[in-house]
Amino acid sequence: MISVNDFKTGLTIEVDGGIWRVLDFQHVKPGKGAAFVRSKLRNIRTGAVNEKTFRAGEKVEKAQIDNRKMQYLYANGDVHNFMDTDTYEQIELDSKQIEYELKFLRENMEVQIMQYQGETLGVELPNSVILIVAETEPGIKGDTSSGGTKTAVLETGLSVQVPFFINEGDRLIINTSEAAYVSRAQ
């Protein structure tokens, strides 16, 4: 058990039969009445985000999530195969379980697979990934980085807004939490 006063961003807890990750929290001490903790939680199984208020000092169960380093191998229809790089054990995840994460996954990419009491919950992406531009309008000489943006479709099918000077074949660093362009990769 853990007190809600000890919440940290990224902490996983069990509440109302679900497994939740703390995205944000705020300790509130009103002038009148008891203190409380306002939190924003993401359900790890469904991806739904909820706001929940706890009384100060309330206890919740801490969920022990195990992360296994695995390599994304390939897709076979709606089933995606991952392999443990140490034991060569393979697991399959359905497209519905990793719908958002598929926008960033390339074959042979290493990711963390989240597991809870033997149940595979999904994929935890790194903060940023490097993807190649598959198609975009050609850059025009004289375009600058502060001159605006255009749409680029990446190798995984993800569409992002990029500066005008980005061309097809460029390697880009993409922020996975916001699905946004960061910079060109070296």
Short mmCIF file of N, CA and C in Angstrom, two decimals:
data_model
loop_
_atom_site.label_atom_id
_atom_site.label_comp_id
_atom_site.label_asym_id
_atom_site.label_seq_id
_atom_site.Cartn_x
_atom_site.Cartn_y
_atom_site.Cartn_z
N MET A 1 0.85 -1.19 0.00
CA MET A 1 0.00 0.00 0.00
C MET A 1 0.89 1.25 0.00
N ILE A 2 0.39 2.29 -0.64
CA ILE A 2 1.12 3.54 -0.72
C ILE A 2 0.13 4.68 -0.45
N SER A 3 0.59 5.70 0.23
CA SER A 3 -0.25 6.86 0.52
C SER A 3 -0.32 7.75 -0.71
N VAL A 4 -1.48 8.36 -0.95
CA VAL A 4 -1.61 9.28 -2.09
C VAL A 4 -0.72 10.51 -1.91
N ASN A 5 -0.28 10.77 -0.68
CA ASN A 5 0.64 11.88 -0.43
C ASN A 5 2.01 11.61 -1.06
N ASP A 6 2.30 10.32 -1.37
CA ASP A 6 3.59 9.93 -1.94
C ASP A 6 3.52 9.74 -3.46
N PHE A 7 2.46 10.23 -4.10
CA PHE A 7 2.34 10.10 -5.56
C PHE A 7 3.52 10.74 -6.26
N LYS A 8 3.96 10.11 -7.36
CA LYS A 8 4.98 10.63 -8.25
C LYS A 8 4.50 10.40 -9.67
N THR A 9 4.89 11.25 -10.57
CA THR A 9 4.54 11.05 -11.97
C THR A 9 5.17 9.75 -12.46
N GLY A 10 4.37 8.90 -13.13
CA GLY A 10 4.86 7.62 -13.63
C GLY A 10 4.57 6.45 -12.72
N LEU A 11 4.13 6.71 -11.48
CA LEU A 11 3.81 5.65 -10.53
C LEU A 11 2.61 4.85 -11.04
N THR A 12 2.62 3.53 -10.88
CA THR A 12 1.47 2.70 -11.27
C THR A 12 0.76 2.21 -10.02
N ILE A 13 -0.57 2.34 -10.03
CA ILE A 13 -1.38 1.98 -8.87
C ILE A 13 -2.59 1.16 -9.32
N GLU A 14 -3.20 0.45 -8.35
CA GLU A 14 -4.44 -0.27 -8.59
C GLU A 14 -5.57 0.50 -7.91
N VAL A 15 -6.56 0.91 -8.70
CA VAL A 15 -7.72 1.62 -8.16
C VAL A 15 -8.95 1.13 -8.90
N ASP A 16 -10.00 0.84 -8.19
CA ASP A 16 -11.29 0.42 -8.77
C ASP A 16 -11.13 -0.73 -9.76
N GLY A 17 -10.26 -1.69 -9.46
CA GLY A 17 -10.09 -2.87 -10.30
C GLY A 17 -9.27 -2.63 -11.55
N GLY A 18 -8.72 -1.43 -11.72
CA GLY A 18 -7.91 -1.13 -12.91
C GLY A 18 -6.49 -0.82 -12.51
N ILE A 19 -5.60 -0.86 -13.51
CA ILE A 19 -4.20 -0.51 -13.30
C ILE A 19 -3.99 0.84 -13.96
N TRP A 20 -3.53 1.82 -13.16
CA TRP A 20 -3.43 3.20 -13.61
C TRP A 20 -2.03 3.74 -13.45
N ARG A 21 -1.61 4.59 -14.37
CA ARG A 21 -0.33 5.29 -14.26
C ARG A 21 -0.65 6.75 -13.93
N VAL A 22 0.05 7.30 -12.92
CA VAL A 22 -0.15 8.69 -12.52
C VAL A 22 0.52 9.59 -13.56
N LEU A 23 -0.28 10.41 -14.25
CA LEU A 23 0.25 11.34 -15.24
C LEU A 23 0.56 12.68 -14.60
N ASP A 24 -0.30 13.10 -13.66
CA ASP A 24 -0.15 14.40 -13.02
C ASP A 24 -0.89 14.34 -11.68
N PHE A 25 -0.44 15.12 -10.73
CA PHE A 25 -1.13 15.17 -9.43
C PHE A 25 -0.88 16.53 -8.80
N GLN A 26 -1.78 16.89 -7.89
CA GLN A 26 -1.66 18.18 -7.22
C GLN A 26 -2.21 18.03 -5.80
N HIS A 27 -1.41 18.43 -4.81
CA HIS A 27 -1.85 18.44 -3.43
C HIS A 27 -2.60 19.74 -3.19
N VAL A 28 -3.83 19.65 -2.66
CA VAL A 28 -4.65 20.84 -2.44
C VAL A 28 -5.01 20.93 -0.96
N LYS A 29 -4.74 22.11 -0.37
CA LYS A 29 -5.10 22.36 1.03
C LYS A 29 -6.03 23.57 1.04
N PRO A 30 -7.34 23.32 0.95
CA PRO A 30 -8.26 24.45 0.95
C PRO A 30 -8.27 25.14 2.32
N GLY A 31 -8.68 26.39 2.34
CA GLY A 31 -8.74 27.13 3.60
C GLY A 31 -9.75 26.52 4.56
N LYS A 32 -10.78 25.92 4.01
CA LYS A 32 -11.82 25.30 4.83
C LYS A 32 -11.99 23.86 4.35
N GLY A 33 -11.99 22.92 5.24
CA GLY A 33 -12.16 21.52 4.87
C GLY A 33 -10.84 20.78 4.87
N ALA A 34 -10.94 19.50 4.54
CA ALA A 34 -9.77 18.62 4.58
C ALA A 34 -8.95 18.73 3.29
N ALA A 35 -7.66 18.46 3.42
CA ALA A 35 -6.77 18.45 2.26
C ALA A 35 -7.08 17.25 1.37
N PHE A 36 -6.76 17.36 0.08
CA PHE A 36 -6.98 16.26 -0.85
C PHE A 36 -5.94 16.30 -1.95
N VAL A 37 -5.89 15.20 -2.72
CA VAL A 37 -4.95 15.10 -3.84
C VAL A 37 -5.77 14.91 -5.11
N ARG A 38 -5.60 15.85 -6.04
CA ARG A 38 -6.27 15.77 -7.33
C ARG A 38 -5.28 15.14 -8.30
N SER A 39 -5.70 14.08 -9.02
CA SER A 39 -4.76 13.38 -9.89
C SER A 39 -5.36 13.12 -11.27
N LYS A 40 -4.46 12.97 -12.24
CA LYS A 40 -4.83 12.59 -13.60
C LYS A 40 -4.19 11.23 -13.82
N LEU A 41 -5.00 10.22 -14.14
CA LEU A 41 -4.53 8.85 -14.25
C LEU A 41 -4.84 8.28 -15.63
N ARG A 42 -3.92 7.44 -16.18
CA ARG A 42 -4.18 6.75 -17.44
C ARG A 42 -4.31 5.26 -17.17
N ASN A 43 -5.42 4.67 -17.64
CA ASN A 43 -5.63 3.24 -17.51
C ASN A 43 -4.66 2.54 -18.46
N ILE A 44 -3.81 1.68 -17.94
CA ILE A 44 -2.79 1.03 -18.75
C ILE A 44 -3.41 0.04 -19.72
N ARG A 45 -4.50 -0.60 -19.34
CA ARG A 45 -5.14 -1.58 -20.23
C ARG A 45 -5.87 -0.92 -21.39
N THR A 46 -6.59 0.15 -21.12
CA THR A 46 -7.45 0.76 -22.16
C THR A 46 -6.89 2.05 -22.73
N GLY A 47 -6.00 2.72 -22.02
CA GLY A 47 -5.46 3.99 -22.48
C GLY A 47 -6.32 5.19 -22.09
N ALA A 48 -7.48 4.93 -21.46
CA ALA A 48 -8.38 6.02 -21.06
C ALA A 48 -7.74 6.86 -19.96
N VAL A 49 -7.98 8.17 -20.02
CA VAL A 49 -7.45 9.09 -19.01
C VAL A 49 -8.60 9.59 -18.15
N ASN A 50 -8.45 9.49 -16.83
CA ASN A 50 -9.47 9.93 -15.87
C ASN A 50 -8.84 10.86 -14.85
N GLU A 51 -9.66 11.75 -14.33
CA GLU A 51 -9.23 12.56 -13.20
C GLU A 51 -9.91 12.00 -11.97
N LYS A 52 -9.13 11.85 -10.91
CA LYS A 52 -9.67 11.27 -9.67
C LYS A 52 -9.13 12.07 -8.50
N THR A 53 -10.00 12.28 -7.51
CA THR A 53 -9.62 13.01 -6.31
C THR A 53 -9.58 12.03 -5.14
N PHE A 54 -8.51 12.08 -4.37
CA PHE A 54 -8.32 11.23 -3.19
C PHE A 54 -8.24 12.12 -1.96
N ARG A 55 -8.72 11.61 -0.80
CA ARG A 55 -8.52 12.30 0.46
C ARG A 55 -7.04 12.22 0.83
N ALA A 56 -6.51 13.25 1.44
CA ALA A 56 -5.10 13.24 1.86
C ALA A 56 -4.87 12.08 2.81
N GLY A 57 -3.79 11.36 2.60
CA GLY A 57 -3.46 10.23 3.46
C GLY A 57 -4.14 8.94 3.08
N GLU A 58 -5.05 8.95 2.10
CA GLU A 58 -5.73 7.73 1.66
C GLU A 58 -4.69 6.75 1.09
N LYS A 59 -4.93 5.47 1.31
CA LYS A 59 -3.99 4.45 0.85
C LYS A 59 -4.54 3.78 -0.41
N VAL A 60 -3.62 3.52 -1.37
CA VAL A 60 -3.97 2.78 -2.58
C VAL A 60 -2.92 1.69 -2.78
N GLU A 61 -3.27 0.67 -3.53
CA GLU A 61 -2.37 -0.44 -3.78
C GLU A 61 -1.41 -0.07 -4.91
N LYS A 62 -0.12 -0.28 -4.69
CA LYS A 62 0.87 -0.02 -5.72
C LYS A 62 0.92 -1.23 -6.65
N ALA A 63 0.84 -1.00 -7.96
CA ALA A 63 0.90 -2.09 -8.94
C ALA A 63 2.34 -2.29 -9.37
N GLN A 64 2.83 -3.50 -9.25
CA GLN A 64 4.20 -3.81 -9.64
C GLN A 64 4.21 -4.22 -11.11
N ILE A 65 4.65 -3.30 -11.97
CA ILE A 65 4.71 -3.55 -13.40
C ILE A 65 6.13 -4.00 -13.74
N ASP A 66 6.23 -5.13 -14.43
CA ASP A 66 7.53 -5.64 -14.87
C ASP A 66 7.74 -5.22 -16.32
N ASN A 67 8.88 -4.63 -16.61
CA ASN A 67 9.23 -4.25 -17.98
C ASN A 67 10.28 -5.22 -18.50
N ARG A 68 10.00 -5.79 -19.68
CA ARG A 68 10.95 -6.69 -20.33
C ARG A 68 11.41 -6.06 -21.63
N LYS A 69 12.72 -6.04 -21.84
CA LYS A 69 13.27 -5.50 -23.08
C LYS A 69 13.04 -6.53 -24.18
N MET A 70 12.31 -6.10 -25.22
CA MET A 70 12.01 -7.00 -26.33
C MET A 70 12.20 -6.28 -27.65
N GLN A 71 12.33 -7.06 -28.69
CA GLN A 71 12.53 -6.54 -30.04
C GLN A 71 11.26 -6.79 -30.85
N TYR A 72 10.80 -5.73 -31.54
CA TYR A 72 9.63 -5.86 -32.42
C TYR A 72 10.08 -6.58 -33.68
N LEU A 73 9.47 -7.74 -33.98
CA LEU A 73 9.91 -8.52 -35.12
C LEU A 73 9.12 -8.18 -36.39
N TYR A 74 7.81 -8.46 -36.36
CA TYR A 74 7.01 -8.28 -37.57
C TYR A 74 5.53 -8.31 -37.23
N ALA A 75 4.73 -7.90 -38.23
CA ALA A 75 3.27 -7.97 -38.10
C ALA A 75 2.77 -9.08 -38.99
N ASN A 76 1.80 -9.83 -38.49
CA ASN A 76 1.14 -10.88 -39.27
C ASN A 76 -0.35 -10.58 -39.19
N GLY A 77 -0.84 -9.74 -40.09
CA GLY A 77 -2.23 -9.29 -40.02
C GLY A 77 -2.37 -8.33 -38.86
N ASP A 78 -3.29 -8.63 -37.94
CA ASP A 78 -3.51 -7.78 -36.77
C ASP A 78 -2.70 -8.24 -35.56
N VAL A 79 -1.82 -9.21 -35.74
CA VAL A 79 -1.00 -9.73 -34.64
C VAL A 79 0.44 -9.27 -34.84
N HIS A 80 1.03 -8.75 -33.76
CA HIS A 80 2.41 -8.24 -33.82
C HIS A 80 3.29 -9.08 -32.90
N ASN A 81 4.43 -9.49 -33.43
CA ASN A 81 5.32 -10.40 -32.72
C ASN A 81 6.52 -9.66 -32.15
N PHE A 82 6.83 -10.00 -30.88
CA PHE A 82 7.96 -9.42 -30.16
C PHE A 82 8.80 -10.57 -29.61
N MET A 83 10.12 -10.35 -29.52
CA MET A 83 11.02 -11.39 -29.03
C MET A 83 11.90 -10.85 -27.92
N ASP A 84 12.00 -11.62 -26.83
CA ASP A 84 12.92 -11.30 -25.74
C ASP A 84 14.34 -11.52 -26.28
N THR A 85 15.18 -10.50 -26.21
CA THR A 85 16.52 -10.60 -26.79
C THR A 85 17.46 -11.49 -25.98
N ASP A 86 17.09 -11.82 -24.74
CA ASP A 86 17.94 -12.70 -23.93
C ASP A 86 17.53 -14.16 -24.06
N THR A 87 16.22 -14.44 -23.95
CA THR A 87 15.73 -15.82 -23.93
C THR A 87 15.19 -16.29 -25.27
N TYR A 88 15.01 -15.38 -26.22
CA TYR A 88 14.42 -15.66 -27.54
C TYR A 88 12.96 -16.09 -27.45
N GLU A 89 12.34 -15.90 -26.30
CA GLU A 89 10.91 -16.17 -26.14
C GLU A 89 10.13 -15.12 -26.93
N GLN A 90 9.08 -15.57 -27.61
CA GLN A 90 8.29 -14.65 -28.41
C GLN A 90 6.89 -14.49 -27.83
N ILE A 91 6.34 -13.28 -27.92
CA ILE A 91 4.96 -13.03 -27.52
C ILE A 91 4.25 -12.31 -28.66
N GLU A 92 2.94 -12.42 -28.68
CA GLU A 92 2.13 -11.76 -29.69
C GLU A 92 1.20 -10.77 -29.02
N LEU A 93 1.06 -9.59 -29.63
CA LEU A 93 0.11 -8.58 -29.15
C LEU A 93 -0.83 -8.22 -30.29
N ASP A 94 -2.09 -8.04 -29.96
CA ASP A 94 -3.10 -7.66 -30.93
C ASP A 94 -2.96 -6.16 -31.25
N SER A 95 -3.31 -5.77 -32.46
CA SER A 95 -3.23 -4.37 -32.88
C SER A 95 -4.02 -3.46 -31.95
N LYS A 96 -5.14 -3.93 -31.42
CA LYS A 96 -5.97 -3.10 -30.54
C LYS A 96 -5.25 -2.75 -29.24
N GLN A 97 -4.37 -3.63 -28.78
CA GLN A 97 -3.63 -3.39 -27.54
C GLN A 97 -2.57 -2.31 -27.72
N ILE A 98 -2.03 -2.17 -28.91
CA ILE A 98 -0.92 -1.24 -29.15
C ILE A 98 -1.23 -0.29 -30.30
N GLU A 99 -2.47 0.10 -30.42
CA GLU A 99 -2.91 0.94 -31.54
C GLU A 99 -2.09 2.23 -31.66
N TYR A 100 -1.92 2.96 -30.56
CA TYR A 100 -1.15 4.21 -30.59
C TYR A 100 0.33 3.94 -30.86
N GLU A 101 0.89 2.93 -30.22
CA GLU A 101 2.31 2.64 -30.31
C GLU A 101 2.74 2.20 -31.71
N LEU A 102 1.81 1.63 -32.49
CA LEU A 102 2.14 1.17 -33.84
C LEU A 102 2.61 2.30 -34.74
N LYS A 103 2.22 3.53 -34.42
CA LYS A 103 2.63 4.69 -35.22
C LYS A 103 4.14 4.92 -35.15
N PHE A 104 4.79 4.31 -34.16
CA PHE A 104 6.22 4.56 -33.93
C PHE A 104 7.08 3.31 -34.08
N LEU A 105 6.48 2.14 -34.21
CA LEU A 105 7.24 0.88 -34.23
C LEU A 105 7.78 0.55 -35.61
N ARG A 106 9.08 0.25 -35.66
CA ARG A 106 9.73 -0.25 -36.87
C ARG A 106 10.24 -1.65 -36.57
N GLU A 107 10.37 -2.48 -37.60
CA GLU A 107 10.91 -3.82 -37.40
C GLU A 107 12.31 -3.74 -36.79
N ASN A 108 12.61 -4.66 -35.91
CA ASN A 108 13.89 -4.79 -35.19
C ASN A 108 14.12 -3.71 -34.14
N MET A 109 13.12 -2.88 -33.85
CA MET A 109 13.24 -1.84 -32.83
C MET A 109 13.10 -2.46 -31.44
N GLU A 110 13.93 -2.02 -30.48
CA GLU A 110 13.83 -2.52 -29.12
C GLU A 110 12.91 -1.63 -28.30
N VAL A 111 11.98 -2.26 -27.57
CA VAL A 111 11.01 -1.55 -26.74
C VAL A 111 10.88 -2.28 -25.40
N GLN A 112 10.17 -1.66 -24.48
CA GLN A 112 9.86 -2.29 -23.19
C GLN A 112 8.43 -2.83 -23.25
N ILE A 113 8.25 -4.10 -22.90
CA ILE A 113 6.92 -4.70 -22.83
C ILE A 113 6.50 -4.70 -21.37
N MET A 114 5.33 -4.11 -21.09
CA MET A 114 4.83 -4.03 -19.71
C MET A 114 4.02 -5.28 -19.39
N GLN A 115 4.33 -5.89 -18.24
CA GLN A 115 3.60 -7.06 -17.79
C GLN A 115 3.21 -6.89 -16.33
N TYR A 116 2.01 -7.39 -16.02
CA TYR A 116 1.50 -7.31 -14.66
C TYR A 116 0.94 -8.68 -14.29
N GLN A 117 1.56 -9.34 -13.33
CA GLN A 117 1.15 -10.66 -12.86
C GLN A 117 0.95 -11.63 -14.03
N GLY A 118 1.91 -11.63 -14.95
CA GLY A 118 1.86 -12.55 -16.09
C GLY A 118 1.04 -12.06 -17.27
N GLU A 119 0.26 -11.01 -17.11
CA GLU A 119 -0.56 -10.46 -18.18
C GLU A 119 0.24 -9.39 -18.93
N THR A 120 0.30 -9.50 -20.24
CA THR A 120 1.00 -8.51 -21.05
C THR A 120 0.05 -7.34 -21.28
N LEU A 121 0.48 -6.16 -20.83
CA LEU A 121 -0.38 -4.98 -20.91
C LEU A 121 -0.16 -4.16 -22.18
N GLY A 122 1.06 -4.13 -22.67
CA GLY A 122 1.33 -3.33 -23.85
C GLY A 122 2.79 -2.96 -23.98
N VAL A 123 3.03 -1.96 -24.82
CA VAL A 123 4.38 -1.52 -25.15
C VAL A 123 4.64 -0.15 -24.53
N GLU A 124 5.79 0.00 -23.89
CA GLU A 124 6.21 1.30 -23.40
C GLU A 124 7.28 1.82 -24.35
N LEU A 125 6.95 2.92 -25.01
CA LEU A 125 7.85 3.50 -26.01
C LEU A 125 8.93 4.35 -25.35
N PRO A 126 10.07 4.51 -26.02
CA PRO A 126 11.05 5.49 -25.53
C PRO A 126 10.48 6.90 -25.72
N ASN A 127 11.09 7.92 -25.12
CA ASN A 127 10.61 9.29 -25.23
C ASN A 127 10.63 9.79 -26.66
N SER A 128 11.59 9.32 -27.45
CA SER A 128 11.67 9.73 -28.85
C SER A 128 12.19 8.58 -29.69
N VAL A 129 11.81 8.59 -30.98
CA VAL A 129 12.26 7.57 -31.92
C VAL A 129 12.75 8.27 -33.18
N ILE A 130 13.55 7.56 -33.97
CA ILE A 130 14.03 8.09 -35.25
C ILE A 130 13.27 7.37 -36.35
N LEU A 131 12.58 8.16 -37.20
CA LEU A 131 11.82 7.61 -38.32
C LEU A 131 12.21 8.33 -39.60
N ILE A 132 12.04 7.65 -40.73
CA ILE A 132 12.41 8.20 -42.03
C ILE A 132 11.17 8.76 -42.73
N VAL A 133 11.33 9.91 -43.39
CA VAL A 133 10.23 10.53 -44.12
C VAL A 133 9.98 9.71 -45.38
N ALA A 134 8.75 9.20 -45.53
CA ALA A 134 8.38 8.41 -46.70
C ALA A 134 7.89 9.31 -47.83
N GLU A 135 7.09 10.32 -47.47
CA GLU A 135 6.63 11.25 -48.51
C GLU A 135 6.31 12.61 -47.93
N THR A 136 6.66 13.63 -48.69
CA THR A 136 6.37 15.01 -48.34
C THR A 136 6.59 15.85 -49.59
N GLU A 137 6.06 17.05 -49.59
CA GLU A 137 6.30 17.95 -50.71
C GLU A 137 7.78 18.32 -50.70
N PRO A 138 8.38 18.51 -51.88
CA PRO A 138 9.81 18.86 -51.90
C PRO A 138 10.06 20.23 -51.28
N GLY A 139 11.24 20.36 -50.66
CA GLY A 139 11.63 21.64 -50.08
C GLY A 139 12.00 22.62 -51.18
N ILE A 140 11.79 23.89 -50.94
CA ILE A 140 12.10 24.92 -51.92
C ILE A 140 13.28 25.72 -51.39
N LYS A 141 14.22 26.04 -52.27
CA LYS A 141 15.41 26.78 -51.86
C LYS A 141 14.98 28.12 -51.25
N GLY A 142 15.57 28.44 -50.11
CA GLY A 142 15.23 29.69 -49.44
C GLY A 142 14.29 29.49 -48.27
N ASP A 143 13.66 28.30 -48.17
CA ASP A 143 12.79 28.03 -47.02
C ASP A 143 13.66 27.94 -45.77
N THR A 144 13.18 28.51 -44.69
CA THR A 144 13.94 28.47 -43.45
C THR A 144 13.18 27.70 -42.39
N SER A 145 13.85 27.40 -41.30
CA SER A 145 13.23 26.62 -40.24
C SER A 145 12.10 27.38 -39.55
N SER A 146 12.11 28.71 -39.65
CA SER A 146 11.06 29.47 -38.98
C SER A 146 9.97 29.91 -39.95
N GLY A 147 10.01 29.38 -41.17
CA GLY A 147 9.11 29.84 -42.21
C GLY A 147 7.77 29.14 -42.28
N GLY A 148 7.47 28.19 -41.43
CA GLY A 148 6.19 27.50 -41.48
C GLY A 148 6.38 26.00 -41.49
N THR A 149 5.28 25.29 -41.72
CA THR A 149 5.35 23.83 -41.69
C THR A 149 4.55 23.23 -42.84
N LYS A 150 4.84 21.95 -43.09
CA LYS A 150 4.12 21.15 -44.07
C LYS A 150 3.94 19.77 -43.48
N THR A 151 3.09 18.96 -44.09
CA THR A 151 2.82 17.61 -43.60
C THR A 151 3.81 16.63 -44.21
N ALA A 152 4.33 15.74 -43.38
CA ALA A 152 5.20 14.67 -43.85
C ALA A 152 4.64 13.34 -43.35
N VAL A 153 4.61 12.34 -44.23
CA VAL A 153 4.19 10.99 -43.84
C VAL A 153 5.46 10.18 -43.62
N LEU A 154 5.56 9.57 -42.44
CA LEU A 154 6.76 8.81 -42.07
C LEU A 154 6.63 7.35 -42.47
N GLU A 155 7.71 6.59 -42.35
CA GLU A 155 7.75 5.19 -42.78
C GLU A 155 6.71 4.31 -42.10
N THR A 156 6.22 4.70 -40.93
CA THR A 156 5.23 3.91 -40.21
C THR A 156 3.79 4.32 -40.55
N GLY A 157 3.65 5.37 -41.35
CA GLY A 157 2.32 5.87 -41.71
C GLY A 157 1.89 7.07 -40.88
N LEU A 158 2.66 7.44 -39.89
CA LEU A 158 2.36 8.59 -39.04
C LEU A 158 2.55 9.88 -39.82
N SER A 159 1.59 10.80 -39.71
CA SER A 159 1.71 12.12 -40.34
C SER A 159 2.06 13.15 -39.28
N VAL A 160 3.09 13.95 -39.54
CA VAL A 160 3.50 15.01 -38.61
C VAL A 160 3.76 16.30 -39.38
N GLN A 161 3.68 17.40 -38.67
CA GLN A 161 4.01 18.69 -39.25
C GLN A 161 5.52 18.91 -39.10
N VAL A 162 6.17 19.26 -40.22
CA VAL A 162 7.62 19.47 -40.23
C VAL A 162 7.94 20.79 -40.91
N PRO A 163 9.14 21.35 -40.67
CA PRO A 163 9.55 22.58 -41.38
C PRO A 163 9.67 22.32 -42.88
N PHE A 164 9.62 23.39 -43.67
CA PHE A 164 9.67 23.29 -45.12
C PHE A 164 10.95 22.64 -45.65
N PHE A 165 12.07 22.74 -44.92
CA PHE A 165 13.34 22.23 -45.45
C PHE A 165 13.49 20.71 -45.35
N ILE A 166 12.52 20.01 -44.75
CA ILE A 166 12.57 18.55 -44.63
C ILE A 166 12.20 17.92 -45.97
N ASN A 167 12.99 16.90 -46.40
CA ASN A 167 12.75 16.21 -47.67
C ASN A 167 12.53 14.72 -47.45
N GLU A 168 12.03 14.04 -48.49
CA GLU A 168 11.86 12.58 -48.42
C GLU A 168 13.22 11.94 -48.17
N GLY A 169 13.22 10.90 -47.32
CA GLY A 169 14.45 10.20 -46.99
C GLY A 169 15.17 10.75 -45.77
N ASP A 170 14.78 11.94 -45.30
CA ASP A 170 15.40 12.51 -44.10
C ASP A 170 15.04 11.67 -42.87
N ARG A 171 15.99 11.55 -41.95
CA ARG A 171 15.76 10.85 -40.68
C ARG A 171 15.38 11.90 -39.65
N LEU A 172 14.22 11.70 -39.00
CA LEU A 172 13.70 12.69 -38.04
C LEU A 172 13.59 12.09 -36.65
N ILE A 173 13.80 12.92 -35.64
CA ILE A 173 13.54 12.54 -34.25
C ILE A 173 12.11 12.96 -33.95
N ILE A 174 11.30 11.99 -33.51
CA ILE A 174 9.88 12.22 -33.24
C ILE A 174 9.60 11.97 -31.76
N ASN A 175 8.94 12.94 -31.10
CA ASN A 175 8.53 12.79 -29.71
C ASN A 175 7.33 11.84 -29.68
N THR A 176 7.43 10.73 -28.92
CA THR A 176 6.37 9.73 -28.93
C THR A 176 5.16 10.11 -28.09
N SER A 177 5.31 10.95 -27.08
CA SER A 177 4.16 11.31 -26.25
C SER A 177 3.24 12.30 -26.96
N GLU A 178 3.81 13.12 -27.84
CA GLU A 178 3.01 14.13 -28.54
C GLU A 178 2.89 13.84 -30.04
N ALA A 179 3.56 12.81 -30.54
CA ALA A 179 3.60 12.48 -31.96
C ALA A 179 3.99 13.72 -32.76
N ALA A 180 5.08 14.37 -32.34
CA ALA A 180 5.49 15.63 -32.95
C ALA A 180 6.96 15.60 -33.35
N TYR A 181 7.27 16.35 -34.41
CA TYR A 181 8.64 16.52 -34.90
C TYR A 181 9.48 17.25 -33.84
N VAL A 182 10.72 16.76 -33.62
CA VAL A 182 11.66 17.41 -32.71
C VAL A 182 12.79 18.05 -33.51
N SER A 183 13.47 17.23 -34.30
CA SER A 183 14.58 17.73 -35.12
C SER A 183 14.99 16.66 -36.12
N ARG A 184 15.96 17.02 -36.99
CA ARG A 184 16.55 16.02 -37.88
C ARG A 184 17.56 15.21 -37.09
N ALA A 185 17.66 13.92 -37.42
CA ALA A 185 18.65 13.05 -36.79
C ALA A 185 19.93 13.10 -37.60
N GLN A 186 21.05 12.90 -36.95
CA GLN A 186 22.35 12.92 -37.64
C GLN A 186 22.57 11.62 -38.37
#
